[in-house]
PDB file of C-alpha atoms in Angstrom:
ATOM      1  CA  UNK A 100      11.005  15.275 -64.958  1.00 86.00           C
ATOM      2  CA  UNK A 101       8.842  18.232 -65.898  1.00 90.00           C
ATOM      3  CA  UNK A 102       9.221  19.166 -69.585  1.00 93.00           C
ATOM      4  CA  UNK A 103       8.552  22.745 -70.947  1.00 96.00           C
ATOM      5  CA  UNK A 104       8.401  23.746 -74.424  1.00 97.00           C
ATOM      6  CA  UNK A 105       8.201  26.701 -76.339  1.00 97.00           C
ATOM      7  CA  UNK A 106       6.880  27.543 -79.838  1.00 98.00           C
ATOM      8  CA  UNK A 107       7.940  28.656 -82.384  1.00 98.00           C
ATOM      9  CA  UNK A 108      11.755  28.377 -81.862  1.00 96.00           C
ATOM     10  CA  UNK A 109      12.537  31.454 -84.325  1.00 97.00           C
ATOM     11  CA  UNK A 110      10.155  34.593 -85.287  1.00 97.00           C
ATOM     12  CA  UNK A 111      11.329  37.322 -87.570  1.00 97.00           C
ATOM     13  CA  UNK A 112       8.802  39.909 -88.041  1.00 96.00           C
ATOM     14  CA  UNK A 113       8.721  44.015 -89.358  1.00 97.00           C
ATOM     15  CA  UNK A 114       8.961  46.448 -86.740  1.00 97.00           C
ATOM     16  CA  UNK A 115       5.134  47.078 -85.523  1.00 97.00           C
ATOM     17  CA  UNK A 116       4.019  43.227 -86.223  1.00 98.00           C
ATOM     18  CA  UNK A 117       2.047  41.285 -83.204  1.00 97.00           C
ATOM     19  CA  UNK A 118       3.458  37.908 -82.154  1.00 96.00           C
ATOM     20  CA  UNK A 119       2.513  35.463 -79.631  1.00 97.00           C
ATOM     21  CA  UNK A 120       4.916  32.710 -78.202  1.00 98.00           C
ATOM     22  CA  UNK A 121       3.329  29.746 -76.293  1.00 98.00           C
ATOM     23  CA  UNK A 122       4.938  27.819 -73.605  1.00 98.00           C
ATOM     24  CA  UNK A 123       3.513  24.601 -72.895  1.00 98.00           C
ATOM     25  CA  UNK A 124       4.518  22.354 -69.715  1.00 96.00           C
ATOM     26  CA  UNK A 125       4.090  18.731 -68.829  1.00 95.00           C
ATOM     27  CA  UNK A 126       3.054  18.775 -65.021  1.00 92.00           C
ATOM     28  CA  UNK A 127       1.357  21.114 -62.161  1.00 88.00           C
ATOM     29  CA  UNK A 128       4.280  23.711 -61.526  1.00 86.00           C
ATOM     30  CA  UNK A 129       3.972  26.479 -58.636  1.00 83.00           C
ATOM     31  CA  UNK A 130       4.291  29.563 -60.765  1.00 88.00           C
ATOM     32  CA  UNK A 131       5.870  30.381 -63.926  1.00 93.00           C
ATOM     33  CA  UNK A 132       8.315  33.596 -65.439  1.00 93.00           C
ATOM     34  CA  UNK A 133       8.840  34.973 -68.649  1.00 96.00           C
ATOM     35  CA  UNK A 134      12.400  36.377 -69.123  1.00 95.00           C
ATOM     36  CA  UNK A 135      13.583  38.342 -72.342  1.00 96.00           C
ATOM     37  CA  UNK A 136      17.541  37.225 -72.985  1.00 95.00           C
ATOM     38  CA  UNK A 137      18.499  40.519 -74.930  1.00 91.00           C
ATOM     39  CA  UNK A 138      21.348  40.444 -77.290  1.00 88.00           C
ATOM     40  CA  UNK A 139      24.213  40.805 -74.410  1.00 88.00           C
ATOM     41  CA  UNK A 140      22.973  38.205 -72.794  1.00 90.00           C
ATOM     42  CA  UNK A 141      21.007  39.962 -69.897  1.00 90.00           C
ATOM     43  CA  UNK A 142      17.902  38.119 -68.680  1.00 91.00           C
ATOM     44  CA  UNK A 143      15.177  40.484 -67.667  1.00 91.00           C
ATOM     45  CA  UNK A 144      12.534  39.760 -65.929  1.00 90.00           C
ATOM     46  CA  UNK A 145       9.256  40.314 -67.745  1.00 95.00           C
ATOM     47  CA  UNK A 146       6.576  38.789 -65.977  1.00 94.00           C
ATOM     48  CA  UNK A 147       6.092  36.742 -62.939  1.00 91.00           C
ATOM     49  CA  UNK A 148       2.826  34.488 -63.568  1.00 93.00           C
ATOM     50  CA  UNK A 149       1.338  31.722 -62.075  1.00 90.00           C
ATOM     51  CA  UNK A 150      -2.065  32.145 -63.686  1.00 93.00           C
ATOM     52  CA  UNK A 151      -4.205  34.519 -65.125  1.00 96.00           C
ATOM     53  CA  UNK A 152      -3.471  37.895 -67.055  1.00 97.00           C
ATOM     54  CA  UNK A 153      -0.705  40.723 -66.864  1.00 97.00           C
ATOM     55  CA  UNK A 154      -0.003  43.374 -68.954  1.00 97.00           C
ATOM     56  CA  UNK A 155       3.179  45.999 -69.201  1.00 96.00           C
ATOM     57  CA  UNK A 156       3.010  48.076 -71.879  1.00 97.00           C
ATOM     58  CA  UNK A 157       3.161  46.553 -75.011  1.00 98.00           C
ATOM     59  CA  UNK A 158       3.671  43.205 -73.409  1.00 98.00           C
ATOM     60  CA  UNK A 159       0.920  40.817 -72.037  1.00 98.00           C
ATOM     61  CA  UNK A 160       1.043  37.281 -71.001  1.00 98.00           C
ATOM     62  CA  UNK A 161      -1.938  35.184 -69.687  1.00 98.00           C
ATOM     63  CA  UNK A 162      -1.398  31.816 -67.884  1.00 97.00           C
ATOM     64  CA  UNK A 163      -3.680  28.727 -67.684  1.00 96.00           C
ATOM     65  CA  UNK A 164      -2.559  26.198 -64.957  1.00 93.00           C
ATOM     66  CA  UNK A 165      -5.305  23.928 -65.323  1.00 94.00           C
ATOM     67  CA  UNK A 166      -4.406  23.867 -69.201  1.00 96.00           C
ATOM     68  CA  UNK A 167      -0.368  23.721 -68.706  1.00 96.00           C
ATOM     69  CA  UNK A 168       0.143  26.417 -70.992  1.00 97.00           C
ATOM     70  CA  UNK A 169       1.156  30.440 -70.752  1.00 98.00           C
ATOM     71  CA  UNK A 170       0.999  32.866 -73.694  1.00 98.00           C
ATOM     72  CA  UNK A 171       3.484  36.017 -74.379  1.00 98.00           C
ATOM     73  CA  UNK A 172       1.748  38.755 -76.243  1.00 98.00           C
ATOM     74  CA  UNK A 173       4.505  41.637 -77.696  1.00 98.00           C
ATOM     75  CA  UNK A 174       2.294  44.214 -79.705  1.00 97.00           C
ATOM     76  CA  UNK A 175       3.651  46.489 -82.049  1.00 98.00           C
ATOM     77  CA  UNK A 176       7.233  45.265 -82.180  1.00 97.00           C
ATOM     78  CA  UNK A 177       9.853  47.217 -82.020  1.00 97.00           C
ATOM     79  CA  UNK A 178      13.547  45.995 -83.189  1.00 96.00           C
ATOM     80  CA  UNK A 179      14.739  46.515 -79.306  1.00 95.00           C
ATOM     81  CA  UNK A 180      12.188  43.319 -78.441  1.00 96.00           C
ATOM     82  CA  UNK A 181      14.826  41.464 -80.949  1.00 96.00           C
ATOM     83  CA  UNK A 182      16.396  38.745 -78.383  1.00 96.00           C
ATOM     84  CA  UNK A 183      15.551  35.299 -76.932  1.00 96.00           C
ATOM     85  CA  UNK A 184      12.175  34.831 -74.771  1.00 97.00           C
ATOM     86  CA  UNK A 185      11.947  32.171 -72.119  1.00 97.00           C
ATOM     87  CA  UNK A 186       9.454  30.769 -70.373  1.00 96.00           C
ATOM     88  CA  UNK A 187      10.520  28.990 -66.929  1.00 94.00           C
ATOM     89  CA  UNK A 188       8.188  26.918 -64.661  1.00 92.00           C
ATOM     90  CA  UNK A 189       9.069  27.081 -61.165  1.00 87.00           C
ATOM     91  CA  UNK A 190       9.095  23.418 -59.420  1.00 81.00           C
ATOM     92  CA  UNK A 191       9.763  22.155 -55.686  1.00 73.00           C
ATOM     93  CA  UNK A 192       8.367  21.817 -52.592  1.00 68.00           C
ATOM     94  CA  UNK A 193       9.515  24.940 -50.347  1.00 60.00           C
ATOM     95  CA  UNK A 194      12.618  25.211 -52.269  1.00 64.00           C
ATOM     96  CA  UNK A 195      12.706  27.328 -55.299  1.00 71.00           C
ATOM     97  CA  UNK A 196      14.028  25.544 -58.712  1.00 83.00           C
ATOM     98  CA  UNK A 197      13.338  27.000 -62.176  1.00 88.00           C
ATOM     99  CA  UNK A 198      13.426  24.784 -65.315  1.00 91.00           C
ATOM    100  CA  UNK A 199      13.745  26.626 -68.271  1.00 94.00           C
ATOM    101  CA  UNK A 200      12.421  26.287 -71.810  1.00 95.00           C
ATOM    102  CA  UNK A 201      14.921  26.499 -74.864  1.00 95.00           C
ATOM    103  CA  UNK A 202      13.340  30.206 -75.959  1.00 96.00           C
ATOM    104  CA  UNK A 203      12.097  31.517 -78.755  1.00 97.00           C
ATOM    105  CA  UNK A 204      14.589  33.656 -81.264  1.00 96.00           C
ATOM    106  CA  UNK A 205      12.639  36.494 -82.012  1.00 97.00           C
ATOM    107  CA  UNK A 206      13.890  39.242 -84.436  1.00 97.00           C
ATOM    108  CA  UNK A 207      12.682  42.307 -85.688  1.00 97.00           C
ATOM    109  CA  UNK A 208      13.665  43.845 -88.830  1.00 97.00           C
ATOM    110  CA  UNK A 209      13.200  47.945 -89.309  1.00 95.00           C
TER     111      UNK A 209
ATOM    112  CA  UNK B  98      20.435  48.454 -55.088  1.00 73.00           C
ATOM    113  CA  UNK B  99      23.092  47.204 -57.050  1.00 78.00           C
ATOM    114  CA  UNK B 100      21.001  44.233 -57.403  1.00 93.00           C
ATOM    115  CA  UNK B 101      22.990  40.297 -58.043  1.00 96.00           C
ATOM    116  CA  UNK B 102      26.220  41.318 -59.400  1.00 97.00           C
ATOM    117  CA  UNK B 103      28.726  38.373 -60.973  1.00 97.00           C
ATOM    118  CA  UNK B 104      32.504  38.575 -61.256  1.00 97.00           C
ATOM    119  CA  UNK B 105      34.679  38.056 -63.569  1.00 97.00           C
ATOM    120  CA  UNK B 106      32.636  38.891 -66.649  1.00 96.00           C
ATOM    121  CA  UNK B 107      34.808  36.332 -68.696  1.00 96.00           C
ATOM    122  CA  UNK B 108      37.363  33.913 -67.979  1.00 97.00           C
ATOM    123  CA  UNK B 109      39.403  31.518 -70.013  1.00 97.00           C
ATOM    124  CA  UNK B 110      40.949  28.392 -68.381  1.00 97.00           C
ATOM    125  CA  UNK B 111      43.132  25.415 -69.056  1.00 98.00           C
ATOM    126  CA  UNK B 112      41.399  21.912 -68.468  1.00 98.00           C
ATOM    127  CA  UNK B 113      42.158  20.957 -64.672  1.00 97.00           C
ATOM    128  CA  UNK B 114      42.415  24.403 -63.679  1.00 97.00           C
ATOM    129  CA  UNK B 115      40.707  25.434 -60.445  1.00 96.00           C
ATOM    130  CA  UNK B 116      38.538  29.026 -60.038  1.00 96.00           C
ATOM    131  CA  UNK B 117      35.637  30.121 -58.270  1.00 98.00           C
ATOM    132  CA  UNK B 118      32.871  32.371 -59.859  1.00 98.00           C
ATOM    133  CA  UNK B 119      31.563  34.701 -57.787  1.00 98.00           C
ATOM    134  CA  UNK B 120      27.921  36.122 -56.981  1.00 98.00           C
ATOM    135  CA  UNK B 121      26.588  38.589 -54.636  1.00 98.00           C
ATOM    136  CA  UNK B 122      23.084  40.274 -53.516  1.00 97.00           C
ATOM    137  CA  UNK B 123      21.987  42.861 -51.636  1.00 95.00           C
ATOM    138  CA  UNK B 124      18.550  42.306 -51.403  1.00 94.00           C
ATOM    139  CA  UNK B 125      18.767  40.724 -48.581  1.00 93.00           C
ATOM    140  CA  UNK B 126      17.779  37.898 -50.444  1.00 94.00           C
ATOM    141  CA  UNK B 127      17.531  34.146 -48.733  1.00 92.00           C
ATOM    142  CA  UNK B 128      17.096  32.002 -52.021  1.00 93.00           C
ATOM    143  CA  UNK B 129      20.509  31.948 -54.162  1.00 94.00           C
ATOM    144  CA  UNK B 130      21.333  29.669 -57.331  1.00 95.00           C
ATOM    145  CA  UNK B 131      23.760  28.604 -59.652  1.00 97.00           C
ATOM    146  CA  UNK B 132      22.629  28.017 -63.598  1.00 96.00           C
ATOM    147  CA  UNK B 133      24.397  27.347 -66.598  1.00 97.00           C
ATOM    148  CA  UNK B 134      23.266  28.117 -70.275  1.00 96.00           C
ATOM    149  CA  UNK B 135      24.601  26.002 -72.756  1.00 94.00           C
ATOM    150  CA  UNK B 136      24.246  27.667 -76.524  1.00 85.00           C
ATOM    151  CA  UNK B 137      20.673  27.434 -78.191  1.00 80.00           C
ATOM    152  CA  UNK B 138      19.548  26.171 -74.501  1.00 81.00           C
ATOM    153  CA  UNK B 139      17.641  27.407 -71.788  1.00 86.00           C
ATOM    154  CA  UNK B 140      19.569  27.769 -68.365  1.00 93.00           C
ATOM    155  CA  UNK B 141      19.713  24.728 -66.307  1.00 94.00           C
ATOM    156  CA  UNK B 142      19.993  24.440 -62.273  1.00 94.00           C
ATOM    157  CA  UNK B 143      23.549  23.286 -60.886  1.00 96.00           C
ATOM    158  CA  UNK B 144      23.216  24.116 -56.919  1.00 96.00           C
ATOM    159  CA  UNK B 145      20.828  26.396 -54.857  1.00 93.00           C
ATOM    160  CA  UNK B 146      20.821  27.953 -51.672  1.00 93.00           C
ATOM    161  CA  UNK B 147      17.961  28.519 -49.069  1.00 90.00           C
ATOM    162  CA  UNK B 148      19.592  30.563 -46.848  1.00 91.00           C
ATOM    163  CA  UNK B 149      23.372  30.920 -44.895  1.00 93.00           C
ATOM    164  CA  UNK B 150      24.838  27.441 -44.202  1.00 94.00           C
ATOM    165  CA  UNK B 151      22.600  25.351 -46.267  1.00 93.00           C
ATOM    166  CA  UNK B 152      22.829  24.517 -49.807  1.00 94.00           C
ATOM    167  CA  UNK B 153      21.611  21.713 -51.939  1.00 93.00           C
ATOM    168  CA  UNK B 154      21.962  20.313 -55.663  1.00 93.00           C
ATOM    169  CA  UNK B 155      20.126  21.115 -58.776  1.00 91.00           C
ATOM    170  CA  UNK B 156      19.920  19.589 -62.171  1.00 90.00           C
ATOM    171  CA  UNK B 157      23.251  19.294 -63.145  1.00 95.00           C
ATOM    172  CA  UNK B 158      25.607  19.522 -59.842  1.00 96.00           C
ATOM    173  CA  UNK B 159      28.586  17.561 -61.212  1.00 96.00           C
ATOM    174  CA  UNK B 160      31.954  18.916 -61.219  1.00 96.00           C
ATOM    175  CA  UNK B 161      30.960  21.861 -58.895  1.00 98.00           C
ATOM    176  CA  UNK B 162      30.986  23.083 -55.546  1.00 97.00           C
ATOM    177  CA  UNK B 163      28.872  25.925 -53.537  1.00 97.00           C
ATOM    178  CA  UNK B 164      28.662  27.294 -49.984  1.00 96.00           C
ATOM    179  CA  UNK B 165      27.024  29.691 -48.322  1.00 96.00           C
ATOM    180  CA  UNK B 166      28.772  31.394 -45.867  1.00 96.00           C
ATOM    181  CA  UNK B 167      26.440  35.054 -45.323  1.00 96.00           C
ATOM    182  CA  UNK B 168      23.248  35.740 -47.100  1.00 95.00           C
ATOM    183  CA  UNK B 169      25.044  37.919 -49.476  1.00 96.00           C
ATOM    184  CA  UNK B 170      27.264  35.638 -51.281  1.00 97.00           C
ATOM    185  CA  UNK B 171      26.963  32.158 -53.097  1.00 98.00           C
ATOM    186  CA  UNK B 172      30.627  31.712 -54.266  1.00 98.00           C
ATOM    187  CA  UNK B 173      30.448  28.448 -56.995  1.00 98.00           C
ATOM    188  CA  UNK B 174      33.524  26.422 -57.270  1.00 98.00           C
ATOM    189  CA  UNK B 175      35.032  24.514 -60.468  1.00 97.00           C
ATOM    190  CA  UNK B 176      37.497  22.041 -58.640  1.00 92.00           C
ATOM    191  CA  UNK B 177      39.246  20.737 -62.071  1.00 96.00           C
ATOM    192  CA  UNK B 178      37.675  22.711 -65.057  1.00 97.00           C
ATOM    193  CA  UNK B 179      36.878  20.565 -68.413  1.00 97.00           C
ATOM    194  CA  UNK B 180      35.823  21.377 -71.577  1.00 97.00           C
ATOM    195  CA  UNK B 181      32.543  20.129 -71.116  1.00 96.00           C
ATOM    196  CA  UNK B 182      32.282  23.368 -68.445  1.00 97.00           C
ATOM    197  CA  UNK B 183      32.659  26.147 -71.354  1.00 97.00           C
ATOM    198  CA  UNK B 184      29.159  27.734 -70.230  1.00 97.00           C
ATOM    199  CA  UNK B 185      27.342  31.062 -69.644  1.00 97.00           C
ATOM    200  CA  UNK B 186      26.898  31.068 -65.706  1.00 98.00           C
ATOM    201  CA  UNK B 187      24.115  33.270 -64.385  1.00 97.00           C
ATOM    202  CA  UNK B 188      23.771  33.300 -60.610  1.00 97.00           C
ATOM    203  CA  UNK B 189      19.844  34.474 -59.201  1.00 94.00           C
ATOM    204  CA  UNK B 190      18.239  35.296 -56.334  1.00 94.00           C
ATOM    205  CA  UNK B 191      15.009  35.274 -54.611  1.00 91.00           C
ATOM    206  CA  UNK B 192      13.268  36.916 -51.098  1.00 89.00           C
ATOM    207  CA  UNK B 193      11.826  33.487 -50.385  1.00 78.00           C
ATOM    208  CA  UNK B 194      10.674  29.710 -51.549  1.00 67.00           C
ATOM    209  CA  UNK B 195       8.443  28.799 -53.886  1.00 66.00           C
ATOM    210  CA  UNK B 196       6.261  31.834 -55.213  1.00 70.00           C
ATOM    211  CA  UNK B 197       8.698  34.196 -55.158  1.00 79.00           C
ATOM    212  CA  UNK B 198      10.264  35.867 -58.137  1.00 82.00           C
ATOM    213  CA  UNK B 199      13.819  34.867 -59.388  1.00 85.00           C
ATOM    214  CA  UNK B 200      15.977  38.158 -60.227  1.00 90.00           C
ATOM    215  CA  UNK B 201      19.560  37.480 -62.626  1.00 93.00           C
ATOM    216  CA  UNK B 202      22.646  38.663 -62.489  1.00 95.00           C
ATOM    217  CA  UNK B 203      24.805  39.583 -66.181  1.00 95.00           C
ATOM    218  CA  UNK B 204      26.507  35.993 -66.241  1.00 96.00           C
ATOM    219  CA  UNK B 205      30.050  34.682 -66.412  1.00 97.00           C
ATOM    220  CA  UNK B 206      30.991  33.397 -69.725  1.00 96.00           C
ATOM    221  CA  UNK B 207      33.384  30.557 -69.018  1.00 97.00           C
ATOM    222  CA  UNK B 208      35.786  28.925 -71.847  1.00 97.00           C
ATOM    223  CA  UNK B 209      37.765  25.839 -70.646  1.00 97.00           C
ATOM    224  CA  UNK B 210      40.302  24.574 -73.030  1.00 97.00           C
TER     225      UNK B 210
END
């Protein structure tokens, strides 16, 4: 089956630091999502990209099909990012199934 | 909207124990699904719906049962709980197929001993 990774597995950065975490995956998929898994455990939705470039805020994540690879962006950091980011690549023919990476652990220190 | 809402929050259960976990929507969603997070994991597929009377398995179906009974709810079933079942359950939901953006609800964290 399809195999997704992300890198790095843990980040720990000062509030206001840049990161970037990759997600790299092993076949074509039909679209991809970046959830952040806060500290209660509450996925939110963050961005819902099959390809190209989206921005929120301080967030931004570009995807590149044809490369098998999407990038988070989190600028200026704040210690509410703190949490686990995953990437999920959506697979199936006319039915919908996610397969998740195992997340990156990012926290920010004040 | 309240959104996909998941009850109980947490539940503890003796090995061989029965319960169902349950999961509603009212987005009027037709795409349901069951995952399970395991710790340091990412969430993995158990059984997903694509609409009122049909229902099919995911990654890791074993030792669970769904139906889908009205486009709001995707009840999933634990017919003889084992250890091997302690999990985080998150149930999601989607307008449509492929394409379509999956929305979470808060989870069920499950302990079977």
């Amino acid at each position: 089956g399809i195999q997704v990774e992300q890198s790095p597995p843990d980040l720990i950065l000062q509030e206001g630091a840049n990161s970037t975490l990759r997600c790299n995956f092993s076949d074509s998929v039909n679209n991809l999502q970046w959830f952040h898994q806060n500290p209660w455990g509450q996925l939110i939705n963050l961005f819902y990209i099959p390809s190209g470039t989206k921005q929120n805020g301080r967030l931004s994540a570009t995807t590149v099909a044809t490369e098998r690879y999407s990038l988070l962006y989190i600028s200026s950091s704040q210690t509410t990012d703190s949490g686990v980011y995953f990437c999920a690549v959506e697979i199936g023919q006319g039915a919908q199934k996610l397969v998740f990476g195992q997340g990156t652990r990012l926290t920010i220190n004040p | 909207n309240a959104g996909v809402t998941q009850t109980p929050k947490f539940q503890v259960l003796k090995t061989g124990q029965s319960m169902t976990l349950q999961c509603a929507q009212d987005m009027n969603h037709e795409y349901m699904s069951w995952y399970r997070q395991d710790p340091g994991m990412g969430l993995r597929l158990i059984h997903y719906s694509v609409g009122a009377g049909i229902t099919d398995q995911g990654e890791v179906p074993n030792g669970y049962n769904v139906s889908r009974s009205t486009t709001e709810d995707f009840p999933l079933r634990l017919l003889s709980a084992a250890p091997s079942q302690t999990s985080v359950y998150f149930c999601a939901s989607s307008y449509g197929g492929a394409g379509y953006e999956q929305y979470f609800g808060p989870g069920t964290r499950l302990t079977v001993t």
